[in-house]
PDB file of C-alpha atoms in Angstrom:
ATOM      1  CA  MET A   1     -38.422 -53.478  25.162  1.00 51.00           C
ATOM      2  CA  ASN A   2     -36.825 -51.869  22.057  1.00 66.00           C
ATOM      3  CA  HIS A   3     -37.714 -48.166  21.956  1.00 73.00           C
ATOM      4  CA  GLN A   4     -35.574 -47.177  18.968  1.00 79.00           C
ATOM      5  CA  THR A   5     -38.354 -47.587  16.406  1.00 78.00           C
ATOM      6  CA  TYR A   6     -40.883 -45.805  18.612  1.00 76.00           C
ATOM      7  CA  GLU A   7     -38.469 -42.985  19.331  1.00 77.00           C
ATOM      8  CA  LYS A   8     -37.930 -42.530  15.604  1.00 79.00           C
ATOM      9  CA  TRP A   9     -41.704 -42.419  15.070  1.00 76.00           C
ATOM     10  CA  ALA A  10     -42.027 -39.888  17.888  1.00 77.00           C
ATOM     11  CA  VAL A  11     -39.787 -37.354  16.135  1.00 78.00           C
ATOM     12  CA  THR A  12     -41.020 -38.066  12.589  1.00 79.00           C
ATOM     13  CA  PRO A  13     -44.820 -38.211  12.868  1.00 77.00           C
ATOM     14  CA  GLU A  14     -45.332 -37.175   9.246  1.00 78.00           C
ATOM     15  CA  THR A  15     -43.569 -40.284   7.925  1.00 79.00           C
ATOM     16  CA  ARG A  16     -45.652 -42.850   9.880  1.00 80.00           C
ATOM     17  CA  SER A  17     -48.246 -44.981   8.142  1.00 83.00           C
ATOM     18  CA  LYS A  18     -51.683 -45.609   9.671  1.00 83.00           C
ATOM     19  CA  GLU A  19     -50.601 -48.956  11.090  1.00 85.00           C
ATOM     20  CA  GLU A  20     -47.433 -47.456  12.527  1.00 82.00           C
ATOM     21  CA  THR A  21     -49.441 -44.621  14.088  1.00 82.00           C
ATOM     22  CA  LYS A  22     -51.810 -47.096  15.751  1.00 83.00           C
ATOM     23  CA  SER A  23     -48.854 -49.134  17.013  1.00 82.00           C
ATOM     24  CA  PHE A  24     -47.144 -45.974  18.299  1.00 79.00           C
ATOM     25  CA  GLU A  25     -50.288 -44.768  20.107  1.00 82.00           C
ATOM     26  CA  HIS A  26     -50.746 -48.195  21.711  1.00 82.00           C
ATOM     27  CA  HIS A  27     -47.079 -48.156  22.811  1.00 82.00           C
ATOM     28  CA  CYS A  28     -47.432 -44.626  24.263  1.00 83.00           C
ATOM     29  CA  LYS A  29     -50.251 -45.854  26.555  1.00 83.00           C
ATOM     30  CA  GLU A  30     -47.738 -48.212  28.157  1.00 84.00           C
ATOM     31  CA  CYS A  31     -44.438 -46.199  27.867  1.00 85.00           C
ATOM     32  CA  GLU A  32     -44.055 -42.895  29.659  1.00 84.00           C
ATOM     33  CA  SER A  33     -40.655 -41.958  28.095  1.00 84.00           C
ATOM     34  CA  CYS A  34     -41.957 -42.232  24.504  1.00 83.00           C
ATOM     35  CA  THR A  35     -45.055 -40.225  25.467  1.00 84.00           C
ATOM     36  CA  LYS A  36     -42.826 -37.442  26.890  1.00 85.00           C
ATOM     37  CA  LEU A  37     -40.589 -37.561  23.808  1.00 82.00           C
ATOM     38  CA  ALA A  38     -43.570 -37.210  21.457  1.00 83.00           C
ATOM     39  CA  ALA A  39     -45.059 -34.369  23.550  1.00 85.00           C
ATOM     40  CA  ASN A  40     -41.717 -32.525  23.672  1.00 85.00           C
ATOM     41  CA  TRP A  41     -41.236 -32.964  19.930  1.00 83.00           C
ATOM     42  CA  ASP A  42     -44.733 -31.614  19.233  1.00 83.00           C
ATOM     43  CA  HIS A  43     -44.031 -28.637  21.497  1.00 84.00           C
ATOM     44  CA  ILE A  44     -40.686 -27.892  19.769  1.00 82.00           C
ATOM     45  CA  HIS A  45     -42.248 -28.299  16.333  1.00 78.00           C
ATOM     46  CA  THR A  46     -45.038 -25.884  17.266  1.00 80.00           C
ATOM     47  CA  MET A  47     -42.540 -23.325  18.612  1.00 78.00           C
ATOM     48  CA  LEU A  48     -40.430 -23.550  15.467  1.00 74.00           C
ATOM     49  CA  ASN A  49     -43.434 -23.060  13.219  1.00 72.00           C
ATOM     50  CA  GLU A  50     -44.646 -20.068  15.224  1.00 71.00           C
ATOM     51  CA  SER A  51     -41.237 -18.335  15.298  1.00 62.00           C
ATOM     52  CA  THR A  52     -40.672 -18.630  11.549  1.00 62.00           C
ATOM     53  CA  HIS A  53     -43.743 -16.616  10.672  1.00 63.00           C
ATOM     54  CA  MET A  54     -42.499 -14.045   8.175  1.00 69.00           C
ATOM     55  CA  THR A  55     -44.108 -10.661   7.846  1.00 74.00           C
ATOM     56  CA  THR A  56     -44.213  -9.109   4.434  1.00 79.00           C
ATOM     57  CA  PRO A  57     -43.017  -5.553   3.957  1.00 80.00           C
ATOM     58  CA  LYS A  58     -45.412  -2.772   3.104  1.00 84.00           C
ATOM     59  CA  PRO A  59     -45.933  -2.085  -0.601  1.00 87.00           C
ATOM     60  CA  GLY A  60     -43.158   0.030  -2.132  1.00 87.00           C
ATOM     61  CA  PHE A  61     -40.587  -0.888   0.506  1.00 86.00           C
ATOM     62  CA  ALA A  62     -37.913  -1.830  -2.055  1.00 86.00           C
ATOM     63  CA  ALA A  63     -38.451   1.392  -4.009  1.00 87.00           C
ATOM     64  CA  ARG A  64     -38.257   3.509  -0.841  1.00 88.00           C
ATOM     65  CA  LEU A  65     -35.107   1.681   0.256  1.00 86.00           C
ATOM     66  CA  GLN A  66     -33.408   2.164  -3.113  1.00 88.00           C
ATOM     67  CA  ALA A  67     -34.415   5.825  -3.167  1.00 88.00           C
ATOM     68  CA  SER A  68     -32.918   6.394   0.285  1.00 89.00           C
ATOM     69  CA  LEU A  69     -29.616   4.584  -0.423  1.00 90.00           C
ATOM     70  CA  PRO A  70     -27.788   7.546  -2.057  1.00 90.00           C
ATOM     71  CA  ALA A  71     -28.717   9.843   0.834  1.00 91.00           C
ATOM     72  CA  ARG A  72     -27.654   7.199   3.348  1.00 91.00           C
ATOM     73  CA  LYS A  73     -24.371   6.661   1.507  1.00 92.00           C
ATOM     74  CA  GLU A  74     -23.675  10.397   1.427  1.00 91.00           C
ATOM     75  CA  ALA A  75     -24.515  10.745   5.122  1.00 92.00           C
ATOM     76  CA  GLU A  76     -22.210   7.817   5.980  1.00 93.00           C
ATOM     77  CA  GLN A  77     -19.372   9.314   3.927  1.00 92.00           C
ATOM     78  CA  LYS A  78     -19.890  12.681   5.633  1.00 93.00           C
ATOM     79  CA  ARG A  79     -19.846  11.023   9.027  1.00 93.00           C
ATOM     80  CA  GLN A  80     -16.630   9.168   8.191  1.00 94.00           C
ATOM     81  CA  ALA A  81     -14.997  12.350   6.834  1.00 93.00           C
ATOM     82  CA  GLN A  82     -15.944  14.268   9.985  1.00 95.00           C
ATOM     83  CA  LYS A  83     -14.610  11.457  12.134  1.00 95.00           C
ATOM     84  CA  LEU A  84     -11.315  11.457  10.200  1.00 94.00           C
ATOM     85  CA  LEU A  85     -11.007  15.240  10.479  1.00 95.00           C
ATOM     86  CA  TRP A  86     -11.621  15.083  14.217  1.00 95.00           C
ATOM     87  CA  ILE A  87      -9.002  12.368  14.630  1.00 96.00           C
ATOM     88  CA  LEU A  88      -6.465  14.280  12.518  1.00 95.00           C
ATOM     89  CA  GLY A  89      -7.210  17.542  14.337  1.00 95.00           C
ATOM     90  CA  LEU A  90      -6.878  15.985  17.756  1.00 96.00           C
ATOM     91  CA  SER A  91      -3.691  14.176  16.730  1.00 96.00           C
ATOM     92  CA  PHE A  92      -2.210  17.413  15.420  1.00 96.00           C
ATOM     93  CA  PHE A  93      -3.202  19.209  18.637  1.00 96.00           C
ATOM     94  CA  VAL A  94      -1.631  16.487  20.794  1.00 96.00           C
ATOM     95  CA  VAL A  95       1.614  16.468  18.796  1.00 95.00           C
ATOM     96  CA  LEU A  96       1.795  20.266  18.726  1.00 94.00           C
ATOM     97  CA  SER A  97       1.081  20.628  22.440  1.00 93.00           C
ATOM     98  CA  THR A  98       3.630  17.912  23.258  1.00 92.00           C
ATOM     99  CA  ALA A  99       6.284  19.588  21.093  1.00 88.00           C
ATOM    100  CA  LEU A 100       5.578  23.016  22.577  1.00 84.00           C
ATOM    101  CA  THR A 101       5.660  21.630  26.096  1.00 86.00           C
ATOM    102  CA  TYR A 102       9.000  19.990  25.399  1.00 82.00           C
ATOM    103  CA  PHE A 103      10.508  23.071  23.765  1.00 73.00           C
ATOM    104  CA  TYR A 104       9.295  25.406  26.510  1.00 76.00           C
ATOM    105  CA  SER A 105      10.563  23.083  29.212  1.00 80.00           C
ATOM    106  CA  VAL A 106      14.013  22.794  27.596  1.00 77.00           C
ATOM    107  CA  ASN A 107      14.502  26.326  26.230  1.00 74.00           C
ATOM    108  CA  THR A 108      13.615  29.841  27.193  1.00 78.00           C
ATOM    109  CA  VAL A 109      11.524  32.099  24.974  1.00 75.00           C
ATOM    110  CA  ASN A 110      14.592  34.189  24.055  1.00 82.00           C
ATOM    111  CA  ASN A 111      16.482  31.034  23.106  1.00 81.00           C
ATOM    112  CA  LEU A 112      13.571  29.785  20.967  1.00 76.00           C
ATOM    113  CA  LEU A 113      13.213  33.120  19.144  1.00 83.00           C
ATOM    114  CA  SER A 114      16.926  33.316  18.421  1.00 88.00           C
ATOM    115  CA  GLN A 115      16.877  29.733  17.077  1.00 86.00           C
ATOM    116  CA  LEU A 116      13.839  30.522  14.931  1.00 87.00           C
ATOM    117  CA  PHE A 117      15.442  33.630  13.416  1.00 93.00           C
ATOM    118  CA  THR A 118      18.722  31.780  12.893  1.00 94.00           C
ATOM    119  CA  PHE A 119      16.905  28.954  11.085  1.00 93.00           C
ATOM    120  CA  GLY A 120      15.045  31.450   8.874  1.00 94.00           C
ATOM    121  CA  ALA A 121      18.298  33.234   8.044  1.00 96.00           C
ATOM    122  CA  GLU A 122      19.978  29.907   7.187  1.00 96.00           C
ATOM    123  CA  ILE A 123      17.141  29.030   4.814  1.00 95.00           C
ATOM    124  CA  MET A 124      17.435  32.403   3.086  1.00 96.00           C
ATOM    125  CA  ILE A 125      21.211  32.003   2.798  1.00 96.00           C
ATOM    126  CA  PHE A 126      20.729  28.493   1.337  1.00 96.00           C
ATOM    127  CA  PHE A 127      18.372  29.791  -1.367  1.00 94.00           C
ATOM    128  CA  GLU A 128      20.703  32.692  -2.179  1.00 96.00           C
ATOM    129  CA  ASN A 129      23.666  30.306  -2.467  1.00 95.00           C
ATOM    130  CA  PHE A 130      21.590  27.942  -4.635  1.00 92.00           C
ATOM    131  CA  LYS A 131      20.636  30.855  -6.888  1.00 93.00           C
ATOM    132  CA  ILE A 132      24.310  31.856  -7.175  1.00 93.00           C
ATOM    133  CA  ILE A 133      25.323  28.249  -8.009  1.00 89.00           C
ATOM    134  CA  VAL A 134      22.640  27.946 -10.711  1.00 83.00           C
ATOM    135  CA  SER A 135      23.491  31.325 -12.253  1.00 86.00           C
ATOM    136  CA  THR A 136      27.242  30.517 -12.217  1.00 87.00           C
ATOM    137  CA  PHE A 137      26.578  27.156 -13.858  1.00 81.00           C
ATOM    138  CA  ALA A 138      24.358  28.848 -16.458  1.00 79.00           C
ATOM    139  CA  LYS A 139      27.124  31.381 -17.267  1.00 83.00           C
ATOM    140  CA  PHE A 140      29.941  28.885 -17.667  1.00 82.00           C
ATOM    141  CA  ALA A 141      28.159  25.739 -18.828  1.00 78.00           C
ATOM    142  CA  PRO A 142      28.458  25.037 -22.510  1.00 80.00           C
ATOM    143  CA  ILE A 143      25.282  25.197 -24.533  1.00 79.00           C
ATOM    144  CA  GLN A 144      25.736  21.499 -25.338  1.00 80.00           C
ATOM    145  CA  LEU A 145      24.922  20.673 -21.675  1.00 80.00           C
ATOM    146  CA  MET A 146      22.105  23.168 -21.192  1.00 79.00           C
ATOM    147  CA  ILE A 147      19.982  22.108 -24.165  1.00 84.00           C
ATOM    148  CA  PRO A 148      19.830  18.416 -23.177  1.00 86.00           C
ATOM    149  CA  GLY A 149      19.168  19.448 -19.566  1.00 82.00           C
ATOM    150  CA  PHE A 150      16.210  21.600 -20.587  1.00 85.00           C
ATOM    151  CA  MET A 151      14.980  18.828 -22.878  1.00 91.00           C
ATOM    152  CA  VAL A 152      15.110  16.248 -20.080  1.00 93.00           C
ATOM    153  CA  ALA A 153      13.358  18.565 -17.622  1.00 90.00           C
ATOM    154  CA  GLY A 154      10.734  19.550 -20.204  1.00 94.00           C
ATOM    155  CA  SER A 155      10.147  15.920 -21.193  1.00 97.00           C
ATOM    156  CA  ALA A 156       9.699  14.910 -17.556  1.00 97.00           C
ATOM    157  CA  ILE A 157       7.155  17.682 -16.967  1.00 96.00           C
ATOM    158  CA  LEU A 158       5.346  16.855 -20.227  1.00 97.00           C
ATOM    159  CA  GLY A 159       5.298  13.139 -19.336  1.00 97.00           C
ATOM    160  CA  LEU A 160       3.790  13.866 -15.929  1.00 97.00           C
ATOM    161  CA  LEU A 161       1.140  16.094 -17.527  1.00 97.00           C
ATOM    162  CA  ILE A 162       0.247  13.371 -20.035  1.00 97.00           C
ATOM    163  CA  LEU A 163      -0.035  10.758 -17.265  1.00 96.00           C
ATOM    164  CA  TRP A 164      -2.228  13.119 -15.271  1.00 95.00           C
ATOM    165  CA  ALA A 165      -4.507  13.742 -18.290  1.00 95.00           C
ATOM    166  CA  ILE A 166      -4.791   9.998 -19.006  1.00 93.00           C
ATOM    167  CA  THR A 167      -5.663   9.301 -15.389  1.00 89.00           C
ATOM    168  CA  LEU A 168      -8.396  11.946 -15.408  1.00 88.00           C
ATOM    169  CA  TRP A 169      -9.737  10.645 -18.711  1.00 88.00           C
ATOM    170  CA  GLN A 170      -9.889   7.026 -17.465  1.00 85.00           C
ATOM    171  CA  PHE A 171     -11.567   8.081 -14.236  1.00 82.00           C
ATOM    172  CA  SER A 172     -14.175  10.091 -16.139  1.00 83.00           C
ATOM    173  CA  LEU A 173     -14.927   7.087 -18.374  1.00 81.00           C
ATOM    174  CA  GLN A 174     -15.107   4.652 -15.463  1.00 78.00           C
ATOM    175  CA  GLY A 175     -17.404   6.809 -13.340  1.00 68.00           C
ATOM    176  CA  GLU A 176     -18.121   6.354  -9.671  1.00 65.00           C
ATOM    177  CA  PRO A 177     -17.876   2.737  -8.515  1.00 64.00           C
ATOM    178  CA  THR A 178     -21.106   1.158  -7.275  1.00 66.00           C
ATOM    179  CA  TYR A 179     -21.135  -1.621  -4.726  1.00 65.00           C
ATOM    180  CA  GLU A 180     -24.243  -3.688  -5.295  1.00 55.00           C
TER     181      GLU A 180
END
């Protein structure tokens, strides 16, 4: 017996005509597999219809949600900033403790202090020598070299200030980005 037509009718009961329904019911009295298929399909269809029942939100839900979004966004940003600060702080602590452990294991305290003071003295000597070089250059350099040098340095500083002002102006016009 060909069950293909009856199986199709079992899973599509809404498309059957009255004659097809009568023929299908008569066939189901004789065929146990088509009866099980139809019963299983009805059960699945009922379960699907029951599980898709949508509840509607209470009145004003959208307004309450939109009103709470800025506070939620601020809280999330605070949480992320705190998390970043904790990570940076812990990383700094780990690096610092590792460096100190290494230095204390390799050197003595007297050795470390002498190296620290020597480094500080070398930095001071470097700045004094740099000051002497600049003052010597300023004394002996011809004015034809100093004026263009000051103009280049002044132009660079002025250019950076203009770029900074333009950036601030564009940011103030653009405002805070919204992600909707």
